[in-house]
Tab-separated table of C-alpha atoms and ligand atoms in Angstrom:
chain	number	residue	atom	x	y	z
A	1	MET	CA	-0.167	0.122	-0.013
A	2	ASP	CA	1.090	3.292	-0.625
A	3	TYR	CA	2.217	5.900	2.306
A	4	GLY	CA	2.773	9.500	1.207
A	5	TYR	CA	4.569	12.202	2.529
A	6	PHE	CA	4.553	15.809	1.990
A	7	ASP	CA	8.022	17.039	2.175
A	8	SER	CA	9.130	20.415	1.093
A	9	GLY	CA	13.049	19.187	1.306
A	10	ASN	CA	14.125	15.525	1.340
A	11	PHE	CA	14.212	14.844	4.788
A	12	THR	CA	11.620	11.112	4.567
A	13	PRO	CA	13.559	8.159	5.275
A	14	GLU	CA	11.741	6.512	2.547
A	15	GLU	CA	14.087	2.853	3.765
A	16	MET	CA	11.982	2.632	7.046
A	17	ILE	CA	8.782	2.986	4.913
A	18	ILE	CA	9.796	0.373	2.822
A	19	ALA	CA	11.152	-1.612	5.687
A	20	ALA	CA	7.476	-1.659	7.191
A	21	GLY	CA	5.898	-3.391	4.051
A	22	LEU	CA	5.134	0.318	2.235
A	23	VAL	CA	5.564	1.634	-0.892
A	24	PRO	CA	6.751	5.770	-0.315
A	25	LYS	CA	5.060	7.984	-2.506
A	26	ARG	CA	5.757	11.765	-2.458
A	27	ILE	CA	2.165	13.538	-2.855
A	28	LEU	CA	2.670	15.558	-5.619
A	29	GLY	CA	0.312	18.775	-6.727
A	30	ASP	CA	-2.165	18.756	-9.619
A	31	SER	CA	-0.902	22.165	-11.729
A	32	ALA	CA	-4.382	21.666	-13.839
A	33	ILE	CA	-6.326	22.714	-11.066
A	34	THR	CA	-7.218	26.143	-11.023
A	35	THR	CA	-9.728	26.758	-8.355
A	36	THR	CA	-8.890	25.703	-4.917
A	37	VAL	CA	-12.032	26.694	-3.131
A	38	GLU	CA	-12.248	24.065	-0.710
A	39	ALA	CA	-8.415	24.884	0.744
A	40	ASP	CA	-9.276	28.657	0.299
A	41	LYS	CA	-11.657	28.545	2.916
A	42	TYR	CA	-9.103	27.610	5.544
A	43	LEU	CA	-5.951	29.235	4.445
A	44	GLU	CA	-4.677	32.727	4.288
A	45	PRO	CA	-4.918	34.062	0.942
A	46	ASN	CA	-0.840	35.002	0.753
A	47	LEU	CA	-0.034	31.114	1.771
A	48	CYS	CA	2.117	28.963	-1.008
A	49	TYR	CA	-0.566	27.591	-4.018
A	50	PHE	CA	1.451	24.301	-3.553
A	51	ALA	CA	0.280	23.560	-0.059
A	52	ARG	CA	-2.946	25.395	-1.158
A	53	ASN	CA	-3.055	22.788	-4.203
A	54	LEU	CA	-2.798	19.872	-1.947
A	55	LEU	CA	-5.074	20.483	1.044
A	56	ASN	CA	-7.487	21.048	-1.689
A	57	GLN	CA	-6.795	17.450	-2.905
A	58	ALA	CA	-6.618	15.971	0.631
A	59	ILE	CA	-9.961	17.743	1.726
A	60	THR	CA	-11.859	16.466	-1.229
A	61	GLY	CA	-10.553	12.931	-0.726
A	62	ASN	CA	-7.785	12.633	-3.613
A	63	LEU	CA	-5.308	11.708	-1.161
A	64	LYS	CA	-7.963	8.583	1.089
A	65	ASN	CA	-6.219	5.842	-0.332
A	66	LEU	CA	-3.339	5.597	0.963
A	67	ALA	CA	-2.173	4.312	4.298
A	68	GLY	CA	-1.166	7.531	5.661
A	69	ILE	CA	0.599	11.018	5.184
A	70	LEU	CA	4.453	11.919	6.540
A	71	PHE	CA	5.102	15.583	7.670
A	72	THR	CA	8.895	16.568	7.527
A	73	HIS	CA	9.691	19.700	9.462
A	74	GLY	CA	11.168	21.299	6.334
A	75	CYS	CA	9.323	25.187	5.626
A	76	ASP	CA	6.925	26.970	8.056
A	77	CYS	CA	4.290	26.745	5.654
A	78	THR	CA	4.829	22.627	5.917
A	79	SER	CA	4.828	22.479	9.275
A	80	ARG	CA	1.498	24.828	10.067
A	81	GLN	CA	-0.292	22.646	7.711
A	82	TYR	CA	-0.033	19.630	9.333
A	83	ASP	CA	-2.053	21.199	11.849
A	84	VAL	CA	-4.986	22.124	9.382
A	85	TRP	CA	-4.884	19.190	7.939
A	86	LYS	CA	-5.293	17.290	11.096
A	87	VAL	CA	-8.667	18.507	11.646
A	88	HIS	CA	-9.544	19.051	8.098
A	89	ALA	CA	-7.667	16.675	5.890
A	90	ASP	CA	-9.336	13.082	4.434
A	91	VAL	CA	-6.840	10.781	5.084
A	92	LYS	CA	-6.295	7.517	7.007
A	93	ASP	CA	-3.615	9.018	9.195
A	94	LEU	CA	-0.580	11.427	9.706
A	95	TYR	CA	2.312	11.555	11.796
A	96	TYR	CA	4.975	14.861	11.922
A	97	LEU	CA	8.823	14.113	11.828
A	98	ASN	CA	10.714	16.721	13.399
A	99	VAL	CA	14.163	17.149	11.487
A	100	PRO	CA	16.990	19.223	13.392
A	101	LEU	CA	18.317	22.189	11.754
A	102	LYS	CA	21.405	21.584	13.006
A	103	ARG	CA	24.274	19.785	11.693
A	104	ASP	CA	26.134	18.351	14.837
A	105	LYS	CA	25.974	15.387	17.317
A	106	ILE	CA	22.967	16.944	19.395
A	107	ALA	CA	21.318	16.971	16.180
A	108	LEU	CA	22.338	13.629	15.399
A	109	LYS	CA	21.121	12.489	18.891
A	110	PHE	CA	17.566	14.343	18.390
A	111	LEU	CA	17.690	12.827	14.987
A	112	LEU	CA	17.933	9.584	15.979
A	113	LYS	CA	15.160	9.834	18.475
A	114	GLU	CA	12.506	10.950	15.902
A	115	LEU	CA	13.760	8.104	13.713
A	116	ASN	CA	12.964	5.369	16.119
A	117	ARG	CA	9.677	7.491	17.300
A	118	PHE	CA	8.810	7.156	13.815
A	119	LYS	CA	9.702	3.266	13.323
A	120	SER	CA	7.051	2.527	16.016
A	121	HIS	CA	4.594	4.391	14.243
A	122	LEU	CA	5.086	2.769	10.731
A	123	GLU	CA	5.213	-0.582	12.998
A	124	LYS	CA	1.561	0.149	14.512
A	125	ILE	CA	-0.301	1.162	11.194
A	126	SER	CA	1.318	-1.500	8.732
A	127	GLY	CA	0.779	-4.291	11.624
A	128	ASN	CA	4.959	-5.165	10.748
A	129	THR	CA	8.112	-5.253	12.176
A	130	ILE	CA	10.326	-3.192	10.895
A	131	THR	CA	13.721	-5.187	11.478
A	132	ASN	CA	17.807	-4.303	10.687
A	133	GLU	CA	17.641	-6.988	7.615
A	134	LYS	CA	14.404	-5.223	6.061
A	135	LEU	CA	16.329	-1.852	6.717
A	136	GLU	CA	19.582	-2.923	5.222
A	137	VAL	CA	17.401	-4.281	1.915
A	138	ALA	CA	15.659	-1.008	1.765
A	139	ILE	CA	19.059	0.880	1.948
A	140	ASP	CA	20.179	-0.648	-1.049
A	141	GLN	CA	17.495	-0.627	-3.012
A	142	CYS	CA	17.147	3.135	-2.214
A	143	ASN	CA	20.836	3.626	-2.813
A	144	GLU	CA	20.219	1.517	-6.394
A	145	THR	CA	17.647	4.075	-7.483
A	146	ARG	CA	19.824	7.359	-6.193
A	147	SER	CA	23.147	5.698	-8.307
A	148	LEU	CA	20.874	4.821	-11.282
A	149	LEU	CA	19.474	8.471	-11.712
A	150	ARG	CA	23.197	9.839	-10.879
A	151	GLU	CA	24.411	7.592	-13.645
A	152	LEU	CA	20.899	8.825	-16.374
A	153	TYR	CA	21.792	12.746	-15.397
A	154	ARG	CA	25.315	12.344	-17.111
A	155	PHE	CA	23.137	11.977	-20.036
A	156	CYS	CA	21.735	15.671	-19.844
A	157	LYS	CA	24.896	17.559	-19.139
A	158	ASN	CA	26.954	17.273	-21.686
A	159	SER	CA	27.741	19.921	-24.458
A	160	SER	CA	25.404	18.143	-26.532
A	161	PRO	CA	22.623	15.785	-24.429
A	162	VAL	CA	20.696	13.281	-25.378
A	163	LEU	CA	18.254	13.833	-22.888
A	164	THR	CA	16.332	16.691	-21.850
A	165	GLY	CA	15.662	18.189	-18.448
A	166	SER	CA	11.878	17.607	-18.596
A	167	GLU	CA	12.118	14.152	-19.460
A	168	PHE	CA	15.280	13.281	-16.802
A	169	PHE	CA	12.813	14.884	-14.835
A	170	ARG	CA	9.630	12.735	-15.791
A	171	VAL	CA	12.024	9.645	-14.659
A	172	ILE	CA	12.585	11.373	-11.347
A	173	VAL	CA	9.006	12.335	-10.390
A	174	LYS	CA	8.673	8.213	-11.410
A	175	ALA	CA	11.457	7.136	-8.729
A	176	GLN	CA	9.379	9.491	-6.160
A	177	THR	CA	6.314	7.861	-6.460
A	178	LEU	CA	6.658	4.091	-7.879
A	179	GLU	CA	7.330	0.822	-5.653
A	180	LYS	CA	11.667	1.475	-5.595
A	181	ALA	CA	11.783	-2.022	-7.524
A	182	VAL	CA	9.868	-1.292	-10.455
A	183	ALA	CA	11.295	2.416	-10.396
A	184	ASN	CA	14.727	0.863	-10.979
A	185	GLU	CA	14.024	-1.564	-13.682
A	186	LEU	CA	12.437	1.314	-15.809
A	187	ILE	CA	14.927	4.196	-15.060
A	188	HIS	CA	17.624	1.338	-16.039
A	189	ALA	CA	15.540	0.277	-19.420
A	190	LYS	CA	15.415	4.362	-19.693
A	191	LEU	CA	19.506	3.958	-19.263
A	192	GLN	CA	20.288	1.599	-22.007
A	193	GLU	CA	17.472	3.351	-24.407
A	194	VAL	CA	19.278	6.720	-23.820
A	195	LYS	CA	22.577	4.915	-24.515
A	196	GLN	CA	22.422	3.980	-28.051
A	197	ARG	CA	21.039	8.049	-28.639
A	198	VAL	CA	23.439	9.452	-30.938
A	199	PRO	CA	24.015	12.999	-30.237
A	200	THR	CA	22.320	15.778	-33.052
A	201	GLY	CA	23.785	18.981	-31.409
A	202	GLY	CA	22.671	20.630	-28.548
A	203	LYS	CA	21.213	24.371	-28.373
A	204	LYS	CA	23.108	26.740	-28.062
A	205	PHE	CA	22.885	27.747	-24.237
A	206	HIS	CA	22.553	25.287	-21.360
A	207	VAL	CA	21.095	26.907	-18.255
A	208	LEU	CA	20.615	25.232	-14.450
A	209	LEU	CA	17.357	25.295	-12.687
A	210	THR	CA	17.139	25.678	-9.249
A	211	GLY	CA	14.574	27.168	-6.324
A	212	THR	CA	11.198	26.131	-5.193
A	213	PRO	CA	10.934	22.645	-5.490
A	214	LEU	CA	9.179	22.324	-8.779
A	215	ASP	CA	6.906	18.877	-8.775
A	216	TYR	CA	5.951	18.866	-12.554
A	217	PRO	CA	7.743	19.340	-15.500
A	218	ASP	CA	5.903	21.888	-17.537
A	219	PHE	CA	8.047	24.874	-16.220
A	220	ILE	CA	11.077	22.605	-17.838
A	221	GLU	CA	9.162	22.222	-21.081
A	222	LEU	CA	8.748	25.706	-21.457
A	223	VAL	CA	12.564	26.911	-20.520
A	224	GLU	CA	13.668	24.434	-23.287
A	225	SER	CA	10.327	25.623	-26.014
A	226	CYS	CA	12.646	29.355	-25.694
A	227	ASP	CA	15.538	27.478	-27.430
A	228	LEU	CA	17.737	26.798	-24.326
A	229	ASP	CA	19.004	22.929	-22.699
A	230	VAL	CA	18.077	22.423	-19.090
A	231	VAL	CA	21.306	20.532	-18.451
A	232	GLY	CA	20.763	21.032	-14.222
A	233	VAL	CA	17.917	20.691	-11.837
A	234	ALA	CA	19.277	21.141	-8.420
A	235	PHE	CA	16.596	21.306	-6.434
A	236	SER	CA	15.048	19.374	-3.853
A	237	MET	CA	12.672	16.856	-6.271
A	238	GLY	CA	15.677	17.234	-8.768
A	239	SER	CA	19.526	16.333	-7.848
A	240	ASP	CA	19.098	17.110	-4.634
A	241	TYR	CA	16.941	13.499	-3.992
A	242	PHE	CA	19.947	11.708	-5.778
A	243	ALA	CA	23.156	13.391	-4.680
A	244	ARG	CA	24.114	10.812	-2.252
A	245	ASP	CA	23.843	7.496	-1.104
A	246	VAL	CA	23.426	6.434	2.889
A	247	GLU	CA	26.630	4.760	3.658
A	248	LYS	CA	26.037	0.884	5.617
A	249	THR	CA	28.201	0.542	8.726
A	250	GLY	CA	25.363	-2.283	10.366
A	251	ASP	CA	23.439	0.035	12.457
A	252	PRO	CA	20.610	0.889	9.671
A	253	ILE	CA	18.691	3.477	11.984
A	254	GLY	CA	21.595	5.149	12.495
A	255	ASP	CA	22.984	5.315	8.826
A	256	ILE	CA	19.868	7.010	8.091
A	257	ALA	CA	20.148	9.589	10.140
A	258	ARG	CA	23.500	10.414	9.672
A	259	PHE	CA	22.716	10.467	5.969
A	260	LEU	CA	19.440	12.730	6.614
A	261	VAL	CA	22.432	15.339	8.953
A	262	ALA	CA	24.891	14.691	6.257
A	263	LYS	CA	23.000	16.662	3.600
A	264	PRO	CA	22.741	20.190	3.188
A	265	PRO	CA	19.402	21.312	3.845
A	266	ASN	CA	17.422	23.168	1.850
A	267	PRO	CA	17.397	26.395	1.564
A	268	THR	CA	14.033	26.218	3.796
A	269	LYS	CA	16.000	26.233	6.628
A	270	HIS	CA	18.260	29.175	7.545
A	271	PRO	CA	21.211	29.790	6.373
A	272	PRO	CA	20.965	28.454	2.604
A	273	ASP	CA	24.423	28.412	2.224
A	274	PRO	CA	25.459	24.869	2.265
A	275	PHE	CA	22.466	24.366	-0.526
A	276	LEU	CA	23.919	27.378	-1.891
A	277	ASP	CA	27.497	25.783	-2.455
A	278	PHE	CA	25.781	22.421	-4.023
A	279	VAL	CA	23.763	24.721	-6.651
A	280	LEU	CA	27.171	26.127	-7.523
A	281	ASP	CA	29.113	23.295	-7.426
A	282	GLU	CA	26.354	21.488	-9.808
A	283	VAL	CA	26.617	24.884	-12.662
A	284	LYS	CA	30.154	23.860	-12.469
A	285	GLU	CA	29.820	20.454	-13.611
A	286	VAL	CA	27.355	20.797	-15.638
A	287	GLN	CA	28.779	23.357	-17.731
A	288	ALA	CA	25.451	25.804	-17.121
A	289	ASP	CA	26.085	28.891	-18.927
A	290	GLY	CA	23.736	30.627	-16.546
A	291	ILE	CA	21.188	29.891	-13.730
A	292	ILE	CA	17.342	30.470	-13.686
A	293	TYR	CA	16.057	30.742	-10.039
A	294	GLN	CA	12.776	30.445	-10.131
A	295	ALA	CA	10.365	30.754	-6.965
A	296	LEU	CA	6.693	29.831	-6.489
A	297	LYS	CA	4.328	32.733	-5.660
A	298	PHE	CA	4.563	33.380	-1.725
A	299	CYS	CA	7.068	30.272	-1.036
A	300	GLU	CA	8.630	32.221	1.433
A	301	PRO	CA	11.734	30.969	2.657
A	302	TYR	CA	12.634	30.682	-1.316
A	303	LEU	CA	11.647	34.354	-1.892
A	304	TYR	CA	13.321	35.422	1.689
A	305	ASP	CA	16.773	34.201	0.439
A	306	SER	CA	16.364	35.110	-3.232
A	307	VAL	CA	18.292	38.569	-2.969
A	308	TYR	CA	21.037	36.948	-1.040
A	309	ILE	CA	21.323	33.971	-3.298
A	310	LEU	CA	21.128	36.110	-6.499
A	311	ASN	CA	23.656	38.507	-5.341
A	312	ARG	CA	26.146	35.619	-4.685
A	313	PHE	CA	25.554	34.009	-8.217
A	314	LYS	CA	26.638	37.997	-9.720
A	315	GLU	CA	29.846	37.544	-7.366
A	316	GLU	CA	30.420	34.544	-8.833
A	317	GLY	CA	30.055	36.100	-12.253
A	318	ILE	CA	27.535	33.323	-13.357
A	319	PRO	CA	24.788	35.037	-15.564
A	320	ALA	CA	20.877	34.308	-13.754
A	321	LEU	CA	17.291	35.269	-14.154
A	322	PHE	CA	14.613	35.406	-10.900
A	323	LEU	CA	11.474	34.225	-11.894
A	324	GLU	CA	8.357	34.326	-9.440
A	325	HIS	CA	5.453	32.137	-10.705
A	326	GLU	CA	2.014	30.909	-10.131
A	327	TYR	CA	1.334	27.042	-9.226
A	328	THR	CA	-0.914	26.586	-12.186
A	329	THR	CA	0.413	25.799	-16.111
A	330	GLN	CA	-2.025	28.458	-17.501
A	331	GLY	CA	0.231	31.187	-15.625
A	332	LEU	CA	3.599	29.994	-16.984
A	333	ALA	CA	3.187	31.621	-20.496
A	334	SER	CA	3.506	34.674	-19.454
A	335	LEU	CA	7.242	33.865	-18.377
A	336	ARG	CA	8.651	32.856	-21.749
A	337	THR	CA	9.065	36.932	-22.788
A	338	ARG	CA	11.505	36.966	-19.843
A	339	ILE	CA	13.567	33.389	-20.694
A	340	GLU	CA	13.609	34.996	-24.168
A	341	ALA	CA	15.119	38.042	-22.886
A	342	PHE	CA	17.775	36.214	-20.823
A	343	LYS	CA	18.725	34.291	-23.547
A	344	GLU	CA	19.853	37.093	-25.777
A	345	ILE	CA	21.701	37.911	-22.169
A	346	LEU	CA	23.537	34.985	-22.628
A	347	GLY	CA	24.412	35.406	-26.343
A	348	GLY	CA	26.043	38.710	-25.249
A	349	THR	CA	28.071	36.598	-22.536
A	350	LYS	CA	29.728	34.456	-25.182
B	1	SF4	S1	6.286	25.941	-2.029
B	1	SF4	FE1	7.687	26.479	-0.621
B	1	SF4	S2	6.419	27.664	1.288
B	1	SF4	FE2	5.218	26.140	-0.332
B	1	SF4	S3	5.735	23.953	0.922
B	1	SF4	FE3	7.226	24.071	-0.706
B	1	SF4	S4	8.914	25.463	0.127
B	1	SF4	FE4	7.293	25.650	1.518
């Protein structure tokens, strides 16, 4: 049975959900929804449209087939949404996993306690015991997913990419919503197919996309339709999801905790510098000509940090475009002129 998670970063211990005999499934918004009447009854108008979209689905019963939903401590919006969902959502079970802001020994101790508390909860709702053996198998499966995605990502990066950013992103979404064994088979098959492709010469300019966690490919497709190759997807549902593996030491819950504490926190937690360093490293690696930093309307953490982040790109001498956008696909078309103007700017830098 599927077990959903609402995570504005990547703090969900998917391995534990798998070890409980459940399938971790990132819950996604529905960008085709243009009105969120039910959610609007309970949320103030200046709350992020992604969370609004999810609450609307939860109230209207779209998520009631899930065994439960995990909220991780990401942005403030996610945390407060948990309180709203407890009262208004039509779902089977809700759980809140607290994730420390700091990255030290005390944080690790705290997270270990939280993970053990979550383990007991998963055992209760699934009726299955989570053993170390099951956790080790789940870690292997998730590490395989991450490793396959890293391998596939290489085909977006070349100077003449054979895999488009939007095509790759569709695969990433599957990896975060399907059973891992199925997803791994699918990515493996995609890899074999992509390896046979003959490069036809990429577009003149390559960009890296970062900012608010995107969960639908339309934004990437829009950028590509402006004659730009998206060679990097450095946001939480993108490369941050598969950048690192859990290192196994024979203590699986400890290994998962160390993995979560070691990763750079997403900019939903302050300061954004560790994540920025991750983005800048990736810009070099994928040899992007510029960065598109996009933020969803009312996405507080990414908008709050945008000036600081854009200044840092400027200091590094990387051309960057900032775009604030709506959650619906219809709202995206109005961004085309700005993306095309950015392409002209990139032309002047080469
Ligand atoms: S879009 Fe922004 S504010 Fe909304 S849940 Fe994601 S990180 Fe939080």
